[in-house]
Coordinates of C-alpha atoms in Angstrom, one line a residue:
Chain D
M1 CA 70.2 85.4 161.6
S2 CA 68.0 82.6 160.3
Q3 CA 69.1 83.1 156.7
V4 CA 72.6 81.8 157.5
G5 CA 73.0 78.5 155.9
T6 CA 69.5 78.2 154.5
G7 CA 68.9 77.3 150.9
I8 CA 72.0 75.2 150.5
A9 CA 72.2 71.9 152.3
R10 CA 75.9 71.8 153.1
E11 CA 77.3 68.4 153.9
W12 CA 81.0 67.8 154.6
R13 CA 82.6 65.2 152.6
R14 CA 86.2 64.1 152.8
F15 CA 86.9 63.7 149.0
A16 CA 86.1 65.8 146.0
P17 CA 83.6 64.1 143.6
R18 CA 86.3 63.3 141.1
E19 CA 88.4 61.6 143.7
R20 CA 85.4 59.6 144.9
M21 CA 84.6 58.5 141.3
G22 CA 88.2 57.6 140.8
R23 CA 88.3 55.5 143.9
S24 CA 85.0 53.8 143.1
A25 CA 86.4 53.0 139.6
V26 CA 89.4 51.4 141.2
Y27 CA 87.3 49.3 143.5
I28 CA 85.0 48.2 140.7
A29 CA 87.9 47.4 138.4
T30 CA 89.6 45.4 141.2
V31 CA 86.5 43.3 141.9
L32 CA 86.0 42.8 138.2
A33 CA 89.6 41.7 137.6
V34 CA 89.4 39.3 140.5
V35 CA 86.1 37.7 139.5
L36 CA 87.3 37.4 135.8
S37 CA 90.6 35.9 137.0
I38 CA 89.0 33.3 139.2
R39 CA 86.5 32.3 136.5
S40 CA 89.1 31.8 133.8
I41 CA 92.2 30.5 135.6
Q42 CA 92.7 26.8 135.2
I43 CA 92.7 25.1 138.6
I44 CA 92.6 21.3 138.7
P45 CA 90.7 20.3 141.9
E46 CA 92.3 16.8 142.0
F47 CA 95.7 18.4 142.3
L48 CA 94.4 20.7 145.1
R49 CA 92.9 17.8 147.1
D50 CA 96.1 16.0 148.0
T51 CA 98.2 19.2 148.7
P52 CA 98.5 18.6 152.5
E53 CA 99.7 15.1 151.9
Q54 CA 102.2 16.2 149.2
I55 CA 103.6 18.9 151.5
A56 CA 103.9 16.4 154.3
D57 CA 105.6 14.0 151.9
L58 CA 108.0 16.7 150.8
L59 CA 108.9 17.6 154.4
V60 CA 109.4 13.9 155.3
R61 CA 111.7 13.5 152.3
M62 CA 113.7 16.5 153.3
W63 CA 114.4 15.1 156.8
P64 CA 117.1 14.6 158.0
V65 CA 118.8 17.5 156.3
D66 CA 122.0 16.4 154.5
W67 CA 124.5 19.0 155.8
R68 CA 127.5 17.2 154.4
F69 CA 126.2 18.0 150.9
L70 CA 126.9 21.7 151.7
V71 CA 130.6 21.1 152.2
S72 CA 131.0 18.8 149.3
A73 CA 129.2 20.8 146.7
A74 CA 127.2 23.8 147.8
V75 CA 129.5 26.2 149.7
G76 CA 131.7 26.9 146.6
A77 CA 128.6 27.6 144.5
M78 CA 127.2 29.9 147.2
I79 CA 130.4 31.9 147.2
E80 CA 130.2 32.1 143.4
T81 CA 126.6 33.4 143.8
I82 CA 127.8 36.1 146.1
H83 CA 130.6 37.1 143.7
I84 CA 128.0 37.3 140.9
A85 CA 125.8 39.5 142.9
T86 CA 128.7 41.8 144.0
L87 CA 130.4 42.1 140.7
G88 CA 127.1 42.7 139.0
T89 CA 126.3 45.5 141.5
L90 CA 129.8 47.0 141.0
A91 CA 129.3 47.0 137.2
T92 CA 125.9 48.6 137.8
L93 CA 127.6 51.4 139.7
V94 CA 129.6 52.3 136.6
L95 CA 126.8 51.9 134.0
A96 CA 123.8 53.3 136.0
F97 CA 125.5 56.5 137.0
P98 CA 125.6 58.2 133.5
L99 CA 122.0 57.0 132.7
G100 CA 120.7 58.2 136.0
V101 CA 122.3 61.6 135.5
M102 CA 120.9 61.8 132.0
A103 CA 117.4 61.0 133.2
A104 CA 117.3 63.8 135.7
R105 CA 115.2 66.7 134.5
N106 CA 117.1 69.4 136.4
I107 CA 120.5 68.4 134.9
V108 CA 119.9 67.4 131.3
A109 CA 117.8 70.0 129.4
N110 CA 117.7 68.0 126.2
P111 CA 114.3 66.2 126.2
A112 CA 115.5 63.6 123.6
A113 CA 118.5 62.6 125.6
R114 CA 116.3 62.3 128.7
L115 CA 113.7 60.3 126.9
G116 CA 116.4 58.0 125.6
A117 CA 117.9 57.4 129.0
K118 CA 114.4 56.8 130.6
L119 CA 113.5 54.3 127.9
L120 CA 116.8 52.4 128.5
L121 CA 116.1 52.4 132.2
V122 CA 112.5 51.2 131.8
A123 CA 113.6 48.4 129.3
S124 CA 116.3 47.3 131.8
R125 CA 113.8 47.1 134.7
S126 CA 111.0 45.5 132.7
V127 CA 112.9 42.4 131.7
N128 CA 113.3 40.0 134.6
S129 CA 116.8 39.0 135.6
L130 CA 116.1 35.4 134.7
V131 CA 115.1 36.5 131.2
W132 CA 118.2 38.6 130.9
A133 CA 120.1 35.5 132.1
L134 CA 118.5 33.5 129.3
F135 CA 119.7 36.1 126.8
F136 CA 123.2 36.3 128.1
V137 CA 123.6 32.5 128.4
A138 CA 122.8 32.5 124.6
V139 CA 125.5 35.2 124.1
F140 CA 128.3 34.2 126.5
G141 CA 127.5 30.6 127.0
P142 CA 126.6 29.0 130.3
G143 CA 128.5 30.2 133.4
A144 CA 129.0 33.0 135.9
L145 CA 129.8 35.6 133.2
A146 CA 126.3 35.4 131.8
G147 CA 124.8 35.6 135.3
T148 CA 126.9 38.7 136.3
V149 CA 126.0 40.6 133.1
A150 CA 122.3 39.6 133.6
I151 CA 122.4 41.0 137.2
T152 CA 124.0 44.1 135.9
F153 CA 121.5 44.7 133.2
R154 CA 118.6 44.2 135.5
S155 CA 120.0 46.5 138.2
I156 CA 120.8 49.4 135.9
G157 CA 117.2 50.3 135.6
F158 CA 116.5 50.2 139.3
V159 CA 119.6 52.1 140.4
G160 CA 119.4 54.6 137.5
K161 CA 115.8 55.4 138.1
L162 CA 116.2 56.0 141.8
L163 CA 119.4 58.0 141.2
G164 CA 117.6 60.2 138.7
E165 CA 114.8 60.8 141.2
A166 CA 117.2 61.6 143.9
L167 CA 119.0 64.1 141.7
E168 CA 115.6 65.7 140.7
E169 CA 114.9 66.2 144.4
A170 CA 118.2 67.8 145.2
A171 CA 117.9 71.3 146.8
P172 CA 118.3 73.9 144.0
G173 CA 119.9 76.5 146.4
P174 CA 123.5 75.4 146.5
I175 CA 123.4 74.7 142.8
E176 CA 122.1 78.2 141.9
A177 CA 124.7 79.7 144.2
M178 CA 127.5 77.9 142.3
V179 CA 126.1 78.7 138.9
A180 CA 125.8 82.3 140.0
V181 CA 129.5 82.5 140.8
G182 CA 130.3 81.1 137.4
A183 CA 131.4 77.6 138.5
P184 CA 132.1 75.3 135.5
W185 CA 129.6 72.4 135.0
P186 CA 131.9 69.6 136.4
S187 CA 132.3 71.6 139.7
V188 CA 128.6 72.3 139.9
F189 CA 128.0 68.5 139.6
L190 CA 130.8 67.4 142.0
K191 CA 130.3 70.0 144.7
G192 CA 126.6 70.9 144.2
Y193 CA 124.7 67.7 143.2
W194 CA 127.0 64.9 144.3
P195 CA 127.2 65.6 148.0
Q196 CA 123.4 65.8 148.1
V197 CA 122.7 62.5 146.4
K198 CA 125.8 60.6 147.6
P199 CA 124.1 58.9 150.7
A200 CA 121.0 58.1 148.6
F201 CA 123.1 56.6 145.8
F202 CA 125.1 54.3 148.0
S203 CA 122.1 53.4 150.0
I204 CA 120.3 52.4 146.7
L205 CA 123.3 50.4 145.6
L206 CA 123.4 48.5 148.9
L207 CA 119.7 47.8 148.7
R208 CA 120.2 46.5 145.1
W209 CA 123.1 44.3 146.3
D210 CA 120.8 42.8 148.8
I211 CA 118.2 42.1 146.1
N212 CA 120.9 40.8 143.8
V213 CA 122.1 38.2 146.3
R214 CA 118.5 36.9 146.3
E215 CA 118.1 37.0 142.6
S216 CA 121.5 35.4 141.8
S217 CA 120.5 32.4 143.8
V218 CA 118.2 31.3 141.1
L219 CA 120.2 32.2 138.0
G220 CA 121.7 28.7 137.9
L221 CA 118.3 27.4 136.9
V222 CA 118.8 28.7 133.4
G223 CA 122.6 27.9 133.4
A224 CA 124.0 31.3 134.5
G225 CA 126.1 30.0 137.4
G226 CA 125.9 30.0 141.2
I227 CA 124.0 28.0 143.7
G228 CA 120.9 27.7 141.5
L229 CA 122.7 25.2 139.4
V230 CA 123.4 22.9 142.4
L231 CA 119.8 23.4 143.6
D232 CA 118.4 22.5 140.2
S233 CA 120.4 19.4 139.8
A234 CA 119.6 18.2 143.3
I235 CA 115.9 18.7 142.6
N236 CA 116.2 16.9 139.2
V237 CA 117.5 13.8 140.9
F238 CA 115.0 14.2 143.9
Q239 CA 117.8 14.6 146.5
W240 CA 115.4 16.4 148.8
R241 CA 117.7 16.2 151.8
A242 CA 120.4 18.0 149.9
V243 CA 117.7 20.5 148.6
A244 CA 116.7 21.2 152.2
A245 CA 120.4 21.9 153.1
V246 CA 120.8 24.3 150.2
L247 CA 117.5 26.1 151.0
V248 CA 118.6 26.6 154.6
M249 CA 122.0 27.9 153.4
I250 CA 120.3 30.4 151.0
L251 CA 118.0 31.6 153.8
V252 CA 121.0 32.1 156.1
V253 CA 123.1 34.0 153.5
V254 CA 120.2 36.2 152.4
L255 CA 119.3 37.1 156.0
L256 CA 123.0 37.8 156.8
A257 CA 123.2 40.0 153.7
E258 CA 120.1 41.9 154.9
V259 CA 121.6 42.4 158.3
A260 CA 124.9 43.6 156.8
V261 CA 123.1 46.1 154.6
T262 CA 121.0 47.5 157.4
W263 CA 124.1 47.8 159.6
L264 CA 126.1 49.5 156.8
R265 CA 123.3 51.9 156.0
K266 CA 123.1 52.9 159.6
R267 CA 126.8 53.2 160.3
V268 CA 128.6 54.2 157.2
I269 CA 125.9 56.2 155.2
Chain W
M1 CA 148.8 48.4 192.9
D2 CA 145.7 49.1 190.9
A3 CA 145.5 48.6 187.2
L4 CA 146.0 52.2 186.3
T5 CA 149.3 52.5 188.2
R6 CA 150.5 49.3 186.7
R7 CA 149.8 50.6 183.2
A8 CA 151.5 53.9 184.0
L9 CA 154.6 52.0 185.2
G10 CA 154.7 50.1 182.0
T11 CA 154.3 46.7 183.5
V12 CA 151.2 46.1 181.5
P13 CA 151.5 46.7 177.7
R14 CA 149.1 49.4 176.5
P15 CA 146.5 48.0 174.3
A16 CA 146.8 49.1 170.7
D17 CA 143.9 51.4 170.0
W18 CA 142.8 49.9 166.8
G19 CA 139.5 51.7 166.8
A20 CA 141.2 55.1 166.8
R21 CA 143.7 54.0 164.2
L22 CA 141.0 52.8 161.9
R23 CA 139.0 55.9 162.4
W24 CA 142.0 58.0 161.5
L25 CA 142.6 55.9 158.4
A26 CA 138.9 56.2 157.4
D27 CA 138.8 60.0 157.9
R28 CA 142.1 60.7 156.1
H29 CA 142.1 58.2 153.3
G30 CA 138.6 56.6 153.4
G31 CA 137.8 57.2 149.7
R32 CA 141.1 56.0 148.4
V33 CA 141.1 52.9 150.6
A34 CA 137.6 52.0 149.5
V35 CA 138.5 52.4 145.8
I36 CA 141.6 50.2 146.2
L37 CA 139.6 47.6 148.0
V38 CA 136.9 47.6 145.4
V39 CA 139.3 47.3 142.5
A40 CA 141.2 44.5 144.3
Y41 CA 138.0 42.7 145.0
T42 CA 136.9 43.1 141.4
L43 CA 140.1 41.7 140.0
Y44 CA 140.1 38.8 142.5
A45 CA 136.5 37.9 141.9
S46 CA 136.8 38.1 138.2
S47 CA 139.7 35.7 138.2
V48 CA 137.8 33.3 140.5
L49 CA 134.8 33.3 138.2
G50 CA 137.1 33.0 135.1
F51 CA 136.3 36.2 133.4
T52 CA 138.8 37.1 130.7
P53 CA 138.7 39.9 128.2
A54 CA 139.0 37.3 125.4
R55 CA 135.8 35.6 126.6
F56 CA 134.1 38.9 126.7
W57 CA 135.0 39.8 123.2
V58 CA 134.0 36.4 121.8
G59 CA 130.7 37.0 123.7
L60 CA 130.2 40.4 122.1
T61 CA 130.6 39.0 118.6
H62 CA 128.1 36.3 119.5
G63 CA 125.9 39.0 120.8
G64 CA 125.8 40.7 117.4
V65 CA 124.7 37.4 115.7
F66 CA 122.2 36.8 118.5
L67 CA 120.7 40.3 118.1
G68 CA 120.4 39.7 114.4
R69 CA 118.4 36.5 115.0
L70 CA 116.0 38.2 117.5
F71 CA 114.7 40.5 114.8
P72 CA 112.1 40.7 113.3
P73 CA 109.9 39.6 116.2
D74 CA 107.5 36.8 115.2
F75 CA 104.1 37.5 116.8
A76 CA 102.1 35.3 114.4
T77 CA 103.4 31.7 114.7
R78 CA 102.3 31.0 118.3
W79 CA 99.9 33.9 118.8
S80 CA 97.1 31.8 120.4
D81 CA 99.6 30.3 122.9
I82 CA 101.1 33.7 123.7
Q83 CA 97.7 35.3 124.2
F84 CA 96.5 32.5 126.5
D85 CA 99.7 32.4 128.6
M86 CA 99.9 36.2 128.8
L87 CA 96.4 36.3 130.1
E88 CA 97.2 33.6 132.6
S89 CA 100.2 35.6 133.8
V90 CA 98.0 38.6 134.5
E91 CA 95.4 36.4 136.2
I92 CA 98.1 34.9 138.4
A93 CA 99.4 38.4 139.3
V94 CA 95.9 39.7 140.2
L95 CA 94.9 36.7 142.3
A96 CA 98.3 36.5 144.0
S97 CA 98.1 40.2 144.9
V98 CA 94.6 39.8 146.3
V99 CA 95.5 36.8 148.4
G100 CA 98.9 38.3 149.5
I101 CA 97.4 41.7 150.4
A102 CA 94.6 40.1 152.4
A103 CA 97.1 37.9 154.3
S104 CA 99.6 40.7 154.9
L105 CA 97.1 43.1 156.5
P106 CA 96.7 41.0 159.6
M107 CA 100.3 39.8 159.5
G108 CA 101.5 43.4 159.4
L109 CA 99.4 44.3 162.4
L110 CA 100.5 41.2 164.3
G111 CA 104.1 42.0 163.6
A112 CA 104.1 45.6 164.8
R113 CA 106.0 45.8 168.1
N114 CA 104.1 48.8 169.3
L115 CA 100.7 47.0 169.2
M116 CA 101.5 43.4 170.1
P117 CA 103.5 41.5 172.8
A118 CA 106.8 40.0 171.8
W119 CA 105.6 36.4 171.8
I120 CA 103.3 37.3 168.9
T121 CA 105.6 39.7 167.0
W122 CA 108.7 37.5 166.8
P123 CA 107.1 34.4 165.2
V124 CA 105.1 36.6 162.8
R125 CA 108.2 38.6 161.8
G126 CA 110.1 35.4 161.3
V127 CA 107.5 34.1 158.9
I128 CA 107.5 37.4 157.0
S129 CA 111.3 37.4 156.6
V130 CA 111.3 33.7 155.5
C131 CA 108.7 34.6 152.9
R132 CA 110.9 37.5 151.7
S133 CA 114.2 35.6 151.7
F134 CA 113.4 33.1 149.0
H135 CA 113.3 34.1 145.4
P136 CA 109.8 33.5 144.0
V137 CA 111.3 30.9 141.6
I138 CA 112.5 28.8 144.5
V139 CA 109.2 29.0 146.3
G140 CA 107.6 28.1 142.9
I141 CA 109.6 24.9 142.7
V142 CA 108.3 23.8 146.1
F143 CA 104.7 24.7 145.3
V144 CA 104.9 22.9 141.9
K145 CA 106.0 19.8 143.8
A146 CA 103.2 20.2 146.4
I147 CA 100.3 21.2 144.1
G148 CA 101.4 20.1 140.7
F149 CA 102.0 22.1 137.6
G150 CA 99.7 25.0 136.7
P151 CA 98.7 28.5 137.6
L152 CA 97.6 27.7 141.2
A153 CA 101.2 27.1 142.2
G154 CA 102.1 30.5 140.7
V155 CA 99.3 32.2 142.6
L156 CA 100.5 30.8 145.9
T157 CA 104.1 31.5 145.1
L158 CA 103.5 35.1 144.5
A159 CA 101.1 35.4 147.4
V160 CA 104.1 34.3 149.6
A161 CA 106.3 36.9 148.0
S162 CA 103.6 39.5 148.6
V163 CA 103.4 38.7 152.3
G164 CA 107.1 39.0 152.5
F165 CA 107.2 42.4 150.9
I166 CA 104.0 44.1 152.1
G167 CA 104.2 42.4 155.5
K168 CA 107.6 43.9 156.2
L169 CA 106.9 47.4 155.0
F170 CA 103.4 47.5 156.5
T171 CA 104.9 46.4 159.9
E172 CA 107.4 49.2 159.7
A173 CA 104.6 51.7 158.8
V174 CA 102.5 50.6 161.7
E175 CA 105.4 50.9 164.1
E176 CA 105.9 54.5 162.9
I177 CA 102.4 55.7 163.6
S178 CA 101.6 58.4 166.1
L179 CA 100.4 56.8 169.3
K180 CA 98.5 59.9 170.4
Q181 CA 95.6 59.1 168.2
V182 CA 95.6 55.5 169.4
E183 CA 95.6 56.7 173.0
A184 CA 92.8 59.1 172.3
V185 CA 90.6 56.4 170.8
R186 CA 91.5 54.0 173.7
A187 CA 90.6 56.7 176.2
T188 CA 87.1 56.7 174.9
G189 CA 86.8 53.1 176.1
A190 CA 87.0 51.6 172.6
S191 CA 87.5 47.9 172.3
F192 CA 90.8 46.6 170.7
P193 CA 89.3 46.1 167.2
N194 CA 87.9 49.6 167.4
V195 CA 91.3 51.0 168.4
L196 CA 92.7 49.3 165.3
I197 CA 90.0 50.5 163.0
F198 CA 89.8 54.1 164.1
G199 CA 93.2 54.7 165.7
V200 CA 95.7 52.7 163.7
L201 CA 94.4 51.9 160.2
P202 CA 93.5 55.5 159.1
Q203 CA 97.1 56.4 159.7
V204 CA 98.5 53.8 157.5
T205 CA 95.9 53.2 154.8
A206 CA 97.6 55.4 152.1
R207 CA 100.9 53.7 152.6
F208 CA 99.3 50.3 152.6
V209 CA 97.6 51.0 149.2
G210 CA 101.0 52.3 148.0
F211 CA 102.8 49.1 149.0
S212 CA 100.0 47.0 147.5
T213 CA 100.2 48.7 144.1
Y214 CA 104.0 48.3 144.1
Q215 CA 103.5 44.6 144.9
L216 CA 101.0 44.3 142.1
D217 CA 103.7 45.6 139.7
S218 CA 106.2 43.3 141.1
N219 CA 103.9 40.3 140.9
L220 CA 103.2 41.1 137.3
R221 CA 106.9 41.1 136.6
N222 CA 107.5 37.8 138.4
S223 CA 104.4 36.1 137.0
T224 CA 106.1 36.3 133.6
I225 CA 108.9 34.0 134.7
L226 CA 107.3 31.5 136.9
G227 CA 106.5 29.4 133.9
I228 CA 110.2 28.4 133.8
V229 CA 109.5 26.1 136.7
G230 CA 106.1 25.1 135.5
A231 CA 104.0 27.4 137.7
G232 CA 101.9 28.8 134.9
G233 CA 102.0 32.0 132.8
I234 CA 104.0 33.1 129.8
G235 CA 107.4 32.0 131.2
G236 CA 106.9 28.4 130.0
T237 CA 106.3 29.5 126.4
L238 CA 109.3 31.9 126.7
F239 CA 111.6 29.2 128.0
A240 CA 110.4 26.7 125.4
A241 CA 111.1 29.2 122.6
F242 CA 114.6 29.8 124.0
Q243 CA 115.3 26.0 124.1
R244 CA 114.1 25.6 120.5
F245 CA 116.2 28.6 119.4
D246 CA 113.1 30.3 118.1
Y247 CA 114.6 33.7 118.9
N248 CA 112.0 35.6 116.8
I249 CA 109.3 34.3 119.1
V250 CA 111.4 35.1 122.1
C251 CA 111.7 38.7 120.9
A252 CA 107.9 38.9 120.4
I253 CA 107.2 37.6 123.9
V254 CA 109.7 39.9 125.5
V255 CA 108.3 42.9 123.7
I256 CA 104.8 42.0 124.9
I257 CA 106.0 41.5 128.5
V258 CA 107.8 44.9 128.5
A259 CA 104.7 46.6 127.1
L260 CA 102.5 45.0 129.7
I261 CA 104.8 45.9 132.6
M262 CA 105.0 49.5 131.4
V263 CA 101.2 49.7 131.3
G264 CA 101.0 48.1 134.7
E265 CA 103.5 50.7 136.1
I266 CA 101.5 53.6 134.7
V267 CA 98.2 52.2 136.1
S268 CA 99.6 51.6 139.5
E269 CA 101.2 55.1 139.6
Q270 CA 97.7 56.6 138.9
V271 CA 96.1 54.5 141.6
R272 CA 98.8 55.5 144.1
K273 CA 98.1 59.2 143.3
L274 CA 94.4 58.7 143.8
F275 CA 94.8 57.2 147.2
Q276 CA 97.4 59.6 148.6

């Protein structure tokens, strides 16, 4: 009886040694990164000292909010912003679909094609929409076209990646059944895969539209159309009261877009 | 006579049941109607924004010329600038993530409706959604005005963005926890902080780490553009190169940014796996 458990001191631990070491490494790396960053980042204390005064000054200059500016200049630009976001998302629908399908492991067997699709998706995601906008302003000239194409190019990676993952998670049962009865590939895709990923796909697209409304509000800063242009010029001439009005309008539109997306996802999808 | 009798006699017009008609239309022709609406909207919006095929084709020929001027990437000419600014971008992302994560932990707990009374959750949720609603570049403009040019404005900007993102998701995660464990801890007579530490946090730690690493990724992406408004990082150099038509340098910077973000994505993926 007394031999049970003797010899080996057993102690329960939650994680395996490798996990524990990995976690410790993450903690140490985090602390190291933070310390190094704080030591080498350039912060000018003089600037920091008068921050509260500067913020107070900014708020005073913004008051009273110049609502009339909205009617005279900003509402049209805001509508243009929404058009840019929506058209960009619709173009994404067309372009991200084939790439997302190509990136799914269970659909495309050819590793080269899959790698190609994944590389395109990663490249699209890694370049910020403002940088895409800079590119397309150089290509198409300043205006909403550049902004729309920039939004599209940034969204392809996001939608395509998530669509690919949704396709990879599709239940194999219905697909095997269809293959077993000799269904041609288009039927397998349309009746096997598509119904399974359709809600996810539209939900991803709606989510991206929401993000795109937010992102297209700044594209004007680099000349790609929309409300950003109005905001930039108001800031450049220090019309802070107009800036405040534009900021409030952006806030309202973005919140409304979010509410609309939440509602649509609940009701329609 | 009551209302029903009057309606039966035909003295009151029957209300048109638009709900049922719309439902019928949606069931029967929903897909087709949606496609027609989308196509009509596309045509309308394209004409409003002044898109024409001609403009598109001109753009594509420009695009060819532009691509030719991007290559080969020129890493050498401004290498010291690029190196310094790139490092600054990473530092901004790291510090902003730390500040943002530290701030959004209490914000997320305060915003959870299953833990806190409404008079606390509503203001907190309001702050979180304002933080999320503005694009970092807009917040950046305001901070550059308030603090002056430099990386500090970038750090604060991205910290605000982090609170908006992690705060929202963390609030939702806390609202989805199982209350049984919380009650069990509370039944032992634990104080409120102890209920949080032993009842609530263990249920959401893994997700919190997940959100945080996503946000680190996102901050890394955004820290590369904040320079456009003067908030530090590589964006300033990138924007300047664009304005000087130094497209070879632009190409080099974009290649470095893409490489950095890919590395960041791989690292955060590994960290997420480790903490699952």
